[in-house]
Every structure is written in structure tokens, then in C-alpha cells.
Short mmCIF file of C-alpha atoms and ligand atoms in Angstrom, two decimals:
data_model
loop_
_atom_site.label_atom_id
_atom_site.label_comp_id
_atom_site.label_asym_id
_atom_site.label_seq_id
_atom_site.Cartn_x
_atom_site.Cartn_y
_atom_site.Cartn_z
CA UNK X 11 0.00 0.00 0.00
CA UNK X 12 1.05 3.27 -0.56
CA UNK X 13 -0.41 6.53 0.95
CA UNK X 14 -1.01 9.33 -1.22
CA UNK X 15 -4.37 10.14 -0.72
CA UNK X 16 -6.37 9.98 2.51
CA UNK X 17 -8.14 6.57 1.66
CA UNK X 18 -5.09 4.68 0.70
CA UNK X 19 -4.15 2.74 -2.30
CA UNK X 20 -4.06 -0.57 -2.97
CA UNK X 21 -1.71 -2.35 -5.31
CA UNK X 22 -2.87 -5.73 -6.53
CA UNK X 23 -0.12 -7.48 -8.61
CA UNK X 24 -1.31 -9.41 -11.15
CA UNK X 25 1.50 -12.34 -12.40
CA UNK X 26 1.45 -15.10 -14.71
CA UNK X 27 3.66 -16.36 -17.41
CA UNK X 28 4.89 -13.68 -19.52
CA UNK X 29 2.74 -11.27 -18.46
CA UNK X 30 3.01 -9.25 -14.98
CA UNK X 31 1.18 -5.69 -14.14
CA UNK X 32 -0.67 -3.97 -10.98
CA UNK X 33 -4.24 -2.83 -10.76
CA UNK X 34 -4.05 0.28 -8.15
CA UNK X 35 -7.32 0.65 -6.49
CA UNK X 36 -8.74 3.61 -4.02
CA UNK X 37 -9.93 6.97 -4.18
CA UNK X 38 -9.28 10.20 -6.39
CA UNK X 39 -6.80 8.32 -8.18
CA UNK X 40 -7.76 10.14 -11.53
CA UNK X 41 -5.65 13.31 -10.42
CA UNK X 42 -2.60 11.26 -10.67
CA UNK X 43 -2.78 8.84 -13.60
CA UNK X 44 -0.59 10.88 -15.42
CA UNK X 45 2.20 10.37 -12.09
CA UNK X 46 1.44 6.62 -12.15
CA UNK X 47 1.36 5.95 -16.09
CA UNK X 48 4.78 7.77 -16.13
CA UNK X 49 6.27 5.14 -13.78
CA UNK X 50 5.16 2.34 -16.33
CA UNK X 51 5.57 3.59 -19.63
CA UNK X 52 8.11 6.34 -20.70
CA UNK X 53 6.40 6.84 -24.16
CA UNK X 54 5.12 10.34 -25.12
CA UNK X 55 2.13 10.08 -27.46
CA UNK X 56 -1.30 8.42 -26.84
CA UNK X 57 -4.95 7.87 -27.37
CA UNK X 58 -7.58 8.43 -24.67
CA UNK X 59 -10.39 6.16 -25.43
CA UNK X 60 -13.62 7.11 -23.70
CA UNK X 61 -17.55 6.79 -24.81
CA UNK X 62 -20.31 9.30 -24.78
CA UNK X 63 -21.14 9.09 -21.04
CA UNK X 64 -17.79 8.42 -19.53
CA UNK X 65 -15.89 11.25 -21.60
CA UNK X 66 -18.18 14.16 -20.40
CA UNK X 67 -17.14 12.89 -17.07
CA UNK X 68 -13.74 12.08 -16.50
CA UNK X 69 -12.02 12.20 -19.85
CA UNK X 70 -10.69 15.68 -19.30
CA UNK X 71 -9.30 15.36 -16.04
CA UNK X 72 -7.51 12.07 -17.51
CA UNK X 73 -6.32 14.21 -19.78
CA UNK X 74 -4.80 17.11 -17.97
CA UNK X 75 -3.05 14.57 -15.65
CA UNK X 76 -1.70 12.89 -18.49
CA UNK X 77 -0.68 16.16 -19.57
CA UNK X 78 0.96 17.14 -17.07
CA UNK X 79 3.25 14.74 -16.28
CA UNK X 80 4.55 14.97 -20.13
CA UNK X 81 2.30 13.06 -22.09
CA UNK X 82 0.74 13.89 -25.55
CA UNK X 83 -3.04 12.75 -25.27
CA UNK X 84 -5.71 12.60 -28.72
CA UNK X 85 -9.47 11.85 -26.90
CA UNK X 86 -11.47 9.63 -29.16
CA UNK X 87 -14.70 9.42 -28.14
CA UNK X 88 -17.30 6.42 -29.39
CA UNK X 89 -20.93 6.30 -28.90
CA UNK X 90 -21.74 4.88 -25.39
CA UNK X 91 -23.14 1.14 -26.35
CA UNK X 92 -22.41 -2.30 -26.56
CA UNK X 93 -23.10 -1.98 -30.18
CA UNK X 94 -20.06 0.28 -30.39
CA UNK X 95 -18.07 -3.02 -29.94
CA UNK X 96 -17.24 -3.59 -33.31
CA UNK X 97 -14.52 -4.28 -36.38
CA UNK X 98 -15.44 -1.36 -38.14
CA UNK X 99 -15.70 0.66 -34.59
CA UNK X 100 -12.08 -0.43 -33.82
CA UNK X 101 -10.83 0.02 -37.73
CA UNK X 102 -12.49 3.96 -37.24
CA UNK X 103 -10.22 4.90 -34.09
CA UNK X 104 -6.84 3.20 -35.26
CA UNK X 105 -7.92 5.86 -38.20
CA UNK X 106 -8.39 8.20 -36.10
CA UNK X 107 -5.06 7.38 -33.94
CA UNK X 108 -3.11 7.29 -37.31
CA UNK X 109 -4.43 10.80 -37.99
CA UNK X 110 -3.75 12.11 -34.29
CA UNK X 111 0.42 10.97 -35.69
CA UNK X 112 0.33 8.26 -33.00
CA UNK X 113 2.91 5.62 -34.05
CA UNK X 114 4.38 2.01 -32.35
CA UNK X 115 6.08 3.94 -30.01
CA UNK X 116 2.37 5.05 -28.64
CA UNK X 117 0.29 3.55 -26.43
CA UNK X 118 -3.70 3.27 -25.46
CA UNK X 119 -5.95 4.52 -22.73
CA UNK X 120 -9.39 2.95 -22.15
CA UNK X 121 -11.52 4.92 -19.95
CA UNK X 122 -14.66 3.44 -19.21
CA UNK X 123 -16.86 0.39 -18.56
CA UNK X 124 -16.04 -3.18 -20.09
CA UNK X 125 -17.11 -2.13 -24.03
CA UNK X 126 -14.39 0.44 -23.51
CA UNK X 127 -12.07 -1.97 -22.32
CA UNK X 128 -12.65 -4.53 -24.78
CA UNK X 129 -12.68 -2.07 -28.05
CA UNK X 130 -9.38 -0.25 -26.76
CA UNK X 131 -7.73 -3.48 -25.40
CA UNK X 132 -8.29 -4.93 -29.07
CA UNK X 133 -6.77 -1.54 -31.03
CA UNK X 134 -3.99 -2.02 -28.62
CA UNK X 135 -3.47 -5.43 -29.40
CA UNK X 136 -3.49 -4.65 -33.12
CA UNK X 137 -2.53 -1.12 -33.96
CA UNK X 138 1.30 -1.61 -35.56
CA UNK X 139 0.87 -5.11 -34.32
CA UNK X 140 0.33 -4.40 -30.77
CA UNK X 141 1.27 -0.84 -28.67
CA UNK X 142 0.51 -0.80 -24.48
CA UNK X 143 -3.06 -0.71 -23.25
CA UNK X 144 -3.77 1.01 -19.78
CA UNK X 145 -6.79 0.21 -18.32
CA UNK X 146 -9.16 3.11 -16.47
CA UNK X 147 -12.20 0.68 -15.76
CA UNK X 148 -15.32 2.57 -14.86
CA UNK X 149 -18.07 0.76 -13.98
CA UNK X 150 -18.23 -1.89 -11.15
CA UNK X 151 -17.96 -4.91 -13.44
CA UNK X 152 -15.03 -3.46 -15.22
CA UNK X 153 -13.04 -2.36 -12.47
CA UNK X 154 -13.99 -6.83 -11.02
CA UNK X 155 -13.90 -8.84 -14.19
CA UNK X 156 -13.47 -7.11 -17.47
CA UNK X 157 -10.56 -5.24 -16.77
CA UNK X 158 -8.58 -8.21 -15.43
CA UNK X 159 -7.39 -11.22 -17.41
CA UNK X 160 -5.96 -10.14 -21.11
CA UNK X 161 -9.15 -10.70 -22.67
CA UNK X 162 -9.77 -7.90 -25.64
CA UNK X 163 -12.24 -8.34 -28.73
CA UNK X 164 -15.20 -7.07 -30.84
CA UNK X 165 -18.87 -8.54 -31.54
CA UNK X 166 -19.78 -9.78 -34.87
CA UNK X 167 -23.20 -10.42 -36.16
CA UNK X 168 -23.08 -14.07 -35.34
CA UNK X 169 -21.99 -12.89 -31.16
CA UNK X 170 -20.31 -11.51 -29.05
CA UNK X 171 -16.57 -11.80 -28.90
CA UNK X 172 -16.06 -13.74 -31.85
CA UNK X 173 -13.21 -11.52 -32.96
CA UNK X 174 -10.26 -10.68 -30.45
CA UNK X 175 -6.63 -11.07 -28.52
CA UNK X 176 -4.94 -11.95 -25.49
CA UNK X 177 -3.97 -8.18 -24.58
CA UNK X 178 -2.69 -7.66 -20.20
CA UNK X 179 -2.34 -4.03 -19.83
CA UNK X 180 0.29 -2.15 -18.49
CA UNK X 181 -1.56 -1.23 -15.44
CA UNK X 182 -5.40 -0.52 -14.08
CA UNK X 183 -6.23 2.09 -12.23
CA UNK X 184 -9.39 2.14 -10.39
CA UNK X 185 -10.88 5.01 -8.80
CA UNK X 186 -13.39 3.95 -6.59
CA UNK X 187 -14.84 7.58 -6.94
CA UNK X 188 -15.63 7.26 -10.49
CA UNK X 189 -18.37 4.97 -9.21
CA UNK X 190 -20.40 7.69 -7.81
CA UNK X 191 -21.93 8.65 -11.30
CA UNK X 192 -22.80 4.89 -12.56
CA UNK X 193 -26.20 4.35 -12.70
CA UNK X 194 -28.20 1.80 -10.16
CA UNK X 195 -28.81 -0.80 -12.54
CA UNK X 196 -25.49 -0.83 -13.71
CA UNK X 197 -23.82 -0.77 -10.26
CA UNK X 198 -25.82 -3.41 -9.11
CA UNK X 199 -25.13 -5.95 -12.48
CA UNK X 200 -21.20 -5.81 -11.30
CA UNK X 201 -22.50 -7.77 -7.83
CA UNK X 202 -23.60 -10.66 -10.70
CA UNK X 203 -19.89 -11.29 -11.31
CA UNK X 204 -19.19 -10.66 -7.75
CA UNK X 205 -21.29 -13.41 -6.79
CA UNK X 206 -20.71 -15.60 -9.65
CA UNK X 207 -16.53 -15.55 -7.81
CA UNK X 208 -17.80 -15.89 -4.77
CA UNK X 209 -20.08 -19.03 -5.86
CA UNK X 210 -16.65 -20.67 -7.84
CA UNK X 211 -14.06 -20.14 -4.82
CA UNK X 212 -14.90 -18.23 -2.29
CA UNK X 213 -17.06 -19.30 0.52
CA UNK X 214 -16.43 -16.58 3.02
CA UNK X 215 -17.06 -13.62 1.10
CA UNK X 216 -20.64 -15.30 -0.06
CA UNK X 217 -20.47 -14.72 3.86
CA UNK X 218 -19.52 -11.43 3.88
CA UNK X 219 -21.93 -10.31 1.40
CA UNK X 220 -24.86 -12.03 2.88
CA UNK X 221 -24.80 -9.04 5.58
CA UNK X 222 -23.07 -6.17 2.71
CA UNK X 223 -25.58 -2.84 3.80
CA UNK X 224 -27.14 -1.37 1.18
CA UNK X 225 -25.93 1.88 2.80
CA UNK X 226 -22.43 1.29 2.40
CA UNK X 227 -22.58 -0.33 -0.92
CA UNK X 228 -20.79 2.57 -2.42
CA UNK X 229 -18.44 3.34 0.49
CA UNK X 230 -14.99 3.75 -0.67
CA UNK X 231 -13.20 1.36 1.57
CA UNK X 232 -15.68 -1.09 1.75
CA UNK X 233 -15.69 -1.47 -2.54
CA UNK X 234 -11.73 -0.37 -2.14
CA UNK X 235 -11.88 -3.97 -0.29
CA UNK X 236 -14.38 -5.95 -2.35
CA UNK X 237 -12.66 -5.20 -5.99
CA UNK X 238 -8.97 -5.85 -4.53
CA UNK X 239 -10.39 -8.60 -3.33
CA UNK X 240 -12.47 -9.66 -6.72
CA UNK X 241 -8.87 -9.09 -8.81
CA UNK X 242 -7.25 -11.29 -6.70
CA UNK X 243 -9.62 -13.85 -7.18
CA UNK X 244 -9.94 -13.48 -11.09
CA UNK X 245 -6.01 -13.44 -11.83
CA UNK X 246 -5.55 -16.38 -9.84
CA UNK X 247 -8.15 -18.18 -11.52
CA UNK X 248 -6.74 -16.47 -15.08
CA UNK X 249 -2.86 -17.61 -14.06
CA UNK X 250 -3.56 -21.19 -14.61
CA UNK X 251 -4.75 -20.87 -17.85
CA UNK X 252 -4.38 -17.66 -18.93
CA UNK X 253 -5.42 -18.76 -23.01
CA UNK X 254 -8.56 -20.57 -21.94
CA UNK X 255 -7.27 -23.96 -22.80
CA UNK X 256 -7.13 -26.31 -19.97
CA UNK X 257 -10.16 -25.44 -18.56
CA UNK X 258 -9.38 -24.30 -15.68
CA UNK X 259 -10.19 -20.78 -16.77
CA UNK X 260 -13.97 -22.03 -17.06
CA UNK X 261 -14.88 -22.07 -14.12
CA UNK X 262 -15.61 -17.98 -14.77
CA UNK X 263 -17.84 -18.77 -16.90
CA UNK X 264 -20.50 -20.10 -14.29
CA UNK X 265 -23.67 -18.86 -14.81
CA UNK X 266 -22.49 -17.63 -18.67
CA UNK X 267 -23.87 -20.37 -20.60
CA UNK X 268 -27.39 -19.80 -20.16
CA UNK X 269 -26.83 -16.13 -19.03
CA UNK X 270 -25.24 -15.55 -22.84
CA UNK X 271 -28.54 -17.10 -24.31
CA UNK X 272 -30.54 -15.04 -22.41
CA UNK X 273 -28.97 -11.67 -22.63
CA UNK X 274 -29.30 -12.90 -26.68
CA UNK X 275 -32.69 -13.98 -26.43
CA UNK X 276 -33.68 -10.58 -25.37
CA UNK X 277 -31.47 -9.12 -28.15
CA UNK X 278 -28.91 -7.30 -25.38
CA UNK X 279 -31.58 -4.73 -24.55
CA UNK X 280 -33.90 -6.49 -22.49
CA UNK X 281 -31.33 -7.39 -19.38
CA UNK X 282 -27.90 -5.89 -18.94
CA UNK X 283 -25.22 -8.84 -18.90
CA UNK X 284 -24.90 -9.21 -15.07
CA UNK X 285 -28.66 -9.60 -14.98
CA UNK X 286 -28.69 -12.22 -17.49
CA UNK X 287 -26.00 -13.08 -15.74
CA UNK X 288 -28.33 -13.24 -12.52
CA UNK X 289 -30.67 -15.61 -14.28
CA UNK X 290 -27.82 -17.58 -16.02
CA UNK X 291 -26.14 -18.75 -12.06
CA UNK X 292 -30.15 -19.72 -10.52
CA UNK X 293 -30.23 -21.84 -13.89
CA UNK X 294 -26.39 -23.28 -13.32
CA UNK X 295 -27.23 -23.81 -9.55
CA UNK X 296 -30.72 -25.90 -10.51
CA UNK X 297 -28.33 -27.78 -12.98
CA UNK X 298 -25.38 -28.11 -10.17
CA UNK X 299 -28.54 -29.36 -7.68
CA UNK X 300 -29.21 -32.52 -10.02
CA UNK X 301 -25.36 -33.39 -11.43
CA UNK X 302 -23.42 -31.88 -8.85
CA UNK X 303 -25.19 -32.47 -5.56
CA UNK X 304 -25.23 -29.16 -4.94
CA UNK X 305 -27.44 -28.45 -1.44
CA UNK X 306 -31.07 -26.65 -2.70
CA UNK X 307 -30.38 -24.47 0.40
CA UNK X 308 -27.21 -23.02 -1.18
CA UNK X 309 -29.12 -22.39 -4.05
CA UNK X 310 -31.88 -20.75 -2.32
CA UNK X 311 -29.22 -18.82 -0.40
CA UNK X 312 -28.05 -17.79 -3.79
CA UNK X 313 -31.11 -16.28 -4.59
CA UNK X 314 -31.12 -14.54 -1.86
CA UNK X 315 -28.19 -12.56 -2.42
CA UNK X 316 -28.65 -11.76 -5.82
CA UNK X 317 -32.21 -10.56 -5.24
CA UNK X 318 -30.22 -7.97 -2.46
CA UNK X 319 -28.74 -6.71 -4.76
CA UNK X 320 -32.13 -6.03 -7.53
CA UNK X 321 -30.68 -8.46 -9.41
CA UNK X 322 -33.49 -10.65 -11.14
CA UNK X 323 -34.11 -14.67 -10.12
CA UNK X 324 -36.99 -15.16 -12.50
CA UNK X 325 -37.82 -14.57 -16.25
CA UNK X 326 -40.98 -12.87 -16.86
CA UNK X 327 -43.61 -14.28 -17.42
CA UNK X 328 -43.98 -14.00 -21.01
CA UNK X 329 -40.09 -14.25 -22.24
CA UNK X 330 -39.96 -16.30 -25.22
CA UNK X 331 -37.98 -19.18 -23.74
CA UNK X 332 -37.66 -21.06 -27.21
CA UNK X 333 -35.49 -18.03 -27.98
CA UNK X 334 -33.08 -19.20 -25.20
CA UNK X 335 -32.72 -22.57 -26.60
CA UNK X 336 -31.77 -21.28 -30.08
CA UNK X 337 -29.19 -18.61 -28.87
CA UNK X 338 -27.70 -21.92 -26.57
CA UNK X 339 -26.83 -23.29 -29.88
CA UNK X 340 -24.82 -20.29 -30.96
CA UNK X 341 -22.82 -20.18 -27.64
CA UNK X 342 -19.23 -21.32 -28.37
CA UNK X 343 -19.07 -23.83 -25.45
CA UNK X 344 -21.03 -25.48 -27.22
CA UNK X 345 -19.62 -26.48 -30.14
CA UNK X 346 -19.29 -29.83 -31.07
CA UNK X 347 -22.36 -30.81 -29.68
CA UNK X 348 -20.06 -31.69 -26.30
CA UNK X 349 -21.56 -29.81 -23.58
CA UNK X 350 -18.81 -28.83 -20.88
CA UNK X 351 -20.94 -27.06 -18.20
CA UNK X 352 -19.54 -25.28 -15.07
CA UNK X 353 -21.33 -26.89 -12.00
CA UNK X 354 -21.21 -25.85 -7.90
CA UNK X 355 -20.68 -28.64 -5.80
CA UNK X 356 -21.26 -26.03 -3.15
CA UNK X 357 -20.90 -22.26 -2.73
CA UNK X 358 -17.02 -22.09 -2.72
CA UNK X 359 -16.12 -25.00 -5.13
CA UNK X 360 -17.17 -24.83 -8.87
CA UNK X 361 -15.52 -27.03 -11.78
CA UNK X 362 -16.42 -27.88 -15.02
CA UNK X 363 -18.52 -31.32 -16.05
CA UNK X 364 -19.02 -33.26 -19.10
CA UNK X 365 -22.44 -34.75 -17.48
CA UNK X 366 -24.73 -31.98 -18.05
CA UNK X 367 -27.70 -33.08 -21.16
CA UNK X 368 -29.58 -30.38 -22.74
CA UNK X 369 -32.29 -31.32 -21.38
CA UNK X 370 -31.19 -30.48 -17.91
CA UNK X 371 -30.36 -27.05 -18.87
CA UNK X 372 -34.00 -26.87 -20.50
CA UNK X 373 -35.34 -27.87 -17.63
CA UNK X 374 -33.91 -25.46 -15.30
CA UNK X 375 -34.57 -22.74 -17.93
CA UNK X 376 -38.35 -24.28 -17.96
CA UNK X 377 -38.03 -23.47 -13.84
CA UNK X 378 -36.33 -19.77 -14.12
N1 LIG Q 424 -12.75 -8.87 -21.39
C1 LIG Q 424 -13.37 -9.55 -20.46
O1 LIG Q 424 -12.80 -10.43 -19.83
C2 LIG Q 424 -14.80 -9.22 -20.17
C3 LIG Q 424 -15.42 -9.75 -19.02
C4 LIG Q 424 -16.73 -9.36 -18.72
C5 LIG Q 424 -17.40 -8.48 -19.56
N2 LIG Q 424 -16.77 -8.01 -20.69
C6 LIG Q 424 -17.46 -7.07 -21.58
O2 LIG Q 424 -17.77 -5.90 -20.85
C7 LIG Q 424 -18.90 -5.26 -21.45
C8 LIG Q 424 -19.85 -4.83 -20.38
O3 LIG Q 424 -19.22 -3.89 -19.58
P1 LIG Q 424 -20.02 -2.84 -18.70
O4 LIG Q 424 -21.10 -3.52 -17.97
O5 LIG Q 424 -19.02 -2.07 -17.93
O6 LIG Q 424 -20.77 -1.98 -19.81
P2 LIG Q 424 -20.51 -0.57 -20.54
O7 LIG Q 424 -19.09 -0.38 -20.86
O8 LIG Q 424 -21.49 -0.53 -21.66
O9 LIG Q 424 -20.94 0.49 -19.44
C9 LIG Q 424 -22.26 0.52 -18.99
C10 LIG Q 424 -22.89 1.91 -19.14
O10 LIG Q 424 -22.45 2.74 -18.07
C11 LIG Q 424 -21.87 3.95 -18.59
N3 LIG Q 424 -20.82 4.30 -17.63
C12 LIG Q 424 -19.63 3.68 -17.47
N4 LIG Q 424 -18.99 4.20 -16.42
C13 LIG Q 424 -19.77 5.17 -15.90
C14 LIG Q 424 -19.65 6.04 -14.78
N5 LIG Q 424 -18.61 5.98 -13.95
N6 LIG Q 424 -20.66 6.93 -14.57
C15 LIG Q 424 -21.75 6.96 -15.39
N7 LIG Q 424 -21.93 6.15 -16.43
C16 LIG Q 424 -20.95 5.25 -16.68
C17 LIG Q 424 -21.41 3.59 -19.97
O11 LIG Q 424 -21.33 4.71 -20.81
C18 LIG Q 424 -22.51 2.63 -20.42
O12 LIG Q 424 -23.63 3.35 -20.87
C19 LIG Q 424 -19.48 -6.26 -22.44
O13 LIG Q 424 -19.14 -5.87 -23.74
C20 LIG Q 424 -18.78 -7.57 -22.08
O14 LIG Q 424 -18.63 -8.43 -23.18
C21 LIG Q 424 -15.50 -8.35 -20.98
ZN1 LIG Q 425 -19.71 -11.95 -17.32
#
């Protein structure tokens, strides 16, 4: 820890093969980005990437840091959406960056929620075959999941994240003040991938959450704690298989499956990802009750928790749950007709089974 600023700042460091960075969490860190980047990277010229609701916000202020401490910032701002997330989206800024003069010897800023992080991760990863990416995650789920872990990339028409690259930033740096603008809904969607960790290795903070108050939900030491604590958590997980390959990586994926088909069913406008999400873990914890053994009071406790946070436990009524089924085909787990679903044995201890039949995920989409 160091102690700058009155709440102080955490340094996670996040390690693997090849790959090694620190995600600096606390308060008012914005002021200093420029201070922090300097310490990583010693190049002069870059692109700020920001959308329509973040940039109003913050991008300035990243800016004049950045400034400051000797750095040559272009902003390129993208309209706020996931269906900014694209090839031609990405092919537009590196047109923009090569306009702005910004060569290999560059680098990339993403300030904002996960599309951010994805779309600037990916122009990082490709733009003169791969510059450094800094991460400035804004939203809850960013700053827990999105931010961490390498993973960059663009929808297509056929889904999301077809198109993409292993990309670890430089560093992350999350201000745990930025948090104060970000609306309800999407505060409360990053507690889906909160729980999600929580239900694949982490027993006591299922604990800890059970009695989180509402009122201090946005209190800066008490997220400060939770996010250092979700990093942790997610680069472990990532360090055994950082490429996705030996399955070990996943586990994440709990609740994904079906929450994927849903959040496509209700073509992404319906439910925000960590409330498809939501939906996606009580479907994955009826599934873990029949092939895992997986107590129905965990699963009911479960419920609980999500619904504390407003996150949703049942579809509505009249959801066309065919639509589910046919976006379940599309999802790329399940290729090869070989279903490999993640499973809870209990809340703490998730792995990934080869035992799980259609027809037990119908059924527990039949039941959501
Ligand atoms: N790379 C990964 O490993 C990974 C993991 C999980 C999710 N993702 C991706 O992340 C994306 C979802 O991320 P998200 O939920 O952060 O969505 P998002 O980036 O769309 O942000 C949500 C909304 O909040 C606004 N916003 C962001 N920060 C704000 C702030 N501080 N104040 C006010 N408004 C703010 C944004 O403009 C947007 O409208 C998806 O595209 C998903 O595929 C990637
Ligand atoms: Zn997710």
C-alpha cells in the first residue's frame, strides 16, 4: 500500500507467465494517472479512449493529468453502447489514432466500462501489431472482471466476442470515486460477477456479502476492499490458464452459458449482462442441484443474495424461452455438440462437467 491520498491505495499485482502488471485501487486516483502511467511507460504520445457518457465525465481530467506529467493525449470518443463493440468501430479509431500521428512507439488509454475496455484493449493489441493498453475501468464490473485477465475483442453479427486477442495491460487504475456517477442498474449488475466468484471459490465472502448494507454499498473502503479482493480472485483463476485452454479458466464462466442465451434472447436490450448473468447462475445452480449435488439451500441462499442486490431470479412471465434454446446453440461452449458445463458442488467449489444433457439445462430454464 502506498499513501497518497487519505483513503489509501491498494496495489494488486497481477503475475502469470509472460505477463506481470498492478491494478491500483482507491480513491481520487484520476488526479494522478498521469504520475502513475509515467512510472510504467516512458512513451510520449497516446490515445484516450472514452464513450459518450464516460468522456463528459472524467475524460478531461484524464487528460490534464496525463498532460501534465509529459504526455501527448488525442481523446477519441465512441458512442456509449455495446453496439459500439465492433470491427469497423475499432478500424475507425486506429484511423483516427493514425491521424492524431500516434505511431508504435504510442500507447492506449481505455476509460470506461467493459465495451471500452474490450474495443481499446483490441486496437492495442493490433494497432502496428500491438502498442501498451492502460486500463481506467469505470463501472463496477469493469473495475472486477473485465478489466482483469488479457481478454480484448469485438462482436460480430453471429456474437459476441467472436473476434479478439490476449492483450494484459500495463496497469489498471481504479478510482473507486468514479463509481459515484454509474447508474443503479449498472452498479448493481457488477454484484452478478461478484457473486458468480464468490459461488466458484470463495465461501467466506458469499459470507460477507450475505450481511453487505445497502448503505455502504458505495463506500470507498468497503468497494476499495471488495474489488482488490475480486482481482485477486480473477487473476488467480486467469494464471492457470491464462489462453482458456485447460479449462481451468472455465470455471468464470458459471452462470455464462445460459446467461449468454438469455442476454441474446432478449437481443442485449432487455437485461444488462450481469442480470442475465443473474438468471444464467439460478439456472447453473438448478443444474449443479441434479449433477453436482449441490445443497437446494445453497441455491436458495443464492437467490437470496442476488435478489439484495435487484438483481433478477426469474424470467418474466412471457419471455420467449424457445429463444433461449436457439441462442444456446450459438454459444461457443457449445460447439461440437459436447456440452462442458460449469457446475457448484457447493458455494465455494465450482468445476467444469461433461455430465450436463440439454435437457437439464431446458429444464432449469423451464423453472427460471
Ligand atoms: N474482457 C473480459 O474479460 C470481459 C469480461 C466481462 C465483460 N466483458 C465485456 O464488458 C462489457 C460490459 O461492460 P459494462 O457492464 O461495464 O458496460 P458498458 O461499458 O457498456 O458500461 C455501462 C454503461 O455505463 C456507462 N458508464 C460507465 N462508467 C460510468 C460512470 N462511472 N458513470 C456513469 N456512467 C458510466 C457507460 O457509458 C454505459 O452506458 C461487455 O461488452 C462484455 O462483453 C469483458
Ligand atoms: Zn460476465
Amino acid at each position: 500500500m502506498d499513501s497518497v491520498h487519505s483513503v489509501p491505495v491498494a496495489a494488486v499485482e497481477i503475475r502469470g507467465a509472460g505477463y506481470c502488471y498492478r491494478a491500483f485501487v482507491g480513491s481520487d486516483l484520476i488526479e494522478d494517472i498521469g504520475k502513475r502511467v509515467r512510472k510504467r511507460l516512458s512513451r510520449e504520445r497516446c490515445a484516450i479512449i472514452s464513450d459518450t457518457n464516460v468522456g463528459p465525465l472524467f475524460a478531461s481530467r484524464v487528460k490534464r493529468s496525463l498532460t501534465s506529467a509529459g504526455f501527448k493525449p488525442t481523446l477519441i470518443t465512441i458512442p456509449a453502447s455495446e453496439k459500439s463493440k465492433t470491427l469497423e468501430q475499432a478500424s475507425k479509431i486506429c484511423g483516427q489514432m493514425t491521424a492524431a500521428g500516434l505511431d508504435r512507439q504510442s500507447f492506449v488509454i481505455g476509460v470506461g466500462g467493459g465495451v471500452i475496455g474490450d474495443i481499446s484493449g483490441f486496437v492495442a493489441a493490433i494497432y502496428h501489431r500491438g502498442i501498451p493498453h492502460v486500463q481506467i475501468p469505470t463501472t463496477l464490473l469493469a473495475m472486477v472482471d473485465s478489466s482483469i485477465g488479457g481478454k480484448t475483442g469485438v462482436d460480430t453479427r453471429a456474437g459476441k466476442n467472436l473476434i479478439g486477442a490476449f492483450h494484459h495491460p500495463s496497469v489498471v487504475i481504479d478510482d473507486v470515486d468514479v463509481l459515484k456517477t454509474l447508474p443503479c442498474r449498472e452498479f448493481n449488475q457488477g454484484f452478478a460477477e461478484i457473486i458468480k466468484h464468490a459461488i466458484i471459490v470463495d465461501a467466506k465472502m458469499f459470507k460477507q456479502l450475505q450481511s453487505w448494507e445497502a448503505r455502504s454499498a458505495r463506500q470507498p473502503l468497503a468497494l476499495q476492499q471488495l474489488i482488490c479482493r475480486n482481482i485477486k480472485i480473477k487473476s488467480k483463476i486467469v494464471a492457470k490458464d491464462e489462453r482458456d485452454r485447460t479449462g481451468e479458466r472455465a470455471v468464470l464462466n458459471f452462470g455464462h452459458s445460459v446467461g449468454h442465451a438469455i442476454e441474446r434472447a432478449g437481443n442485449y436490450r432487455k437485461f444488462l449482462h450481469g442480470e442475465a448473468l443473474s438468471l444464467g447462475i439460478v439456472a447453473a445452480c438448478a443444474v449443479s442441484i441434479k449433477r453436482a449435488g449441490l445443497a437446494p439451500g445453497q441455491r436458495d441462499a443464492v437467490i437470496d443474495l442476488l435478489q439484495r442486490f435487484d438483481l433478477p431470479t426469474r424470467l418474466p412471465k412471457k419471455f420467449p424461452r424457445e429463444k433461449i434454446f436457439k441462442a444456446l446453440k450459438f454459444d461457443k461452449k457449445f460447439d461440437r455438440g459436447e456440452i462442458r458445463f460449469v457446475v457448484a458442488r457447493r458455494i465455494g467449489a465450482a468445476c467444469l462437467s461433461s455430465d450436463v444433457t440439454i435437457e437439464d439445462i431446458r429444464e432449469a430454464v423451464d423453472e427460471l
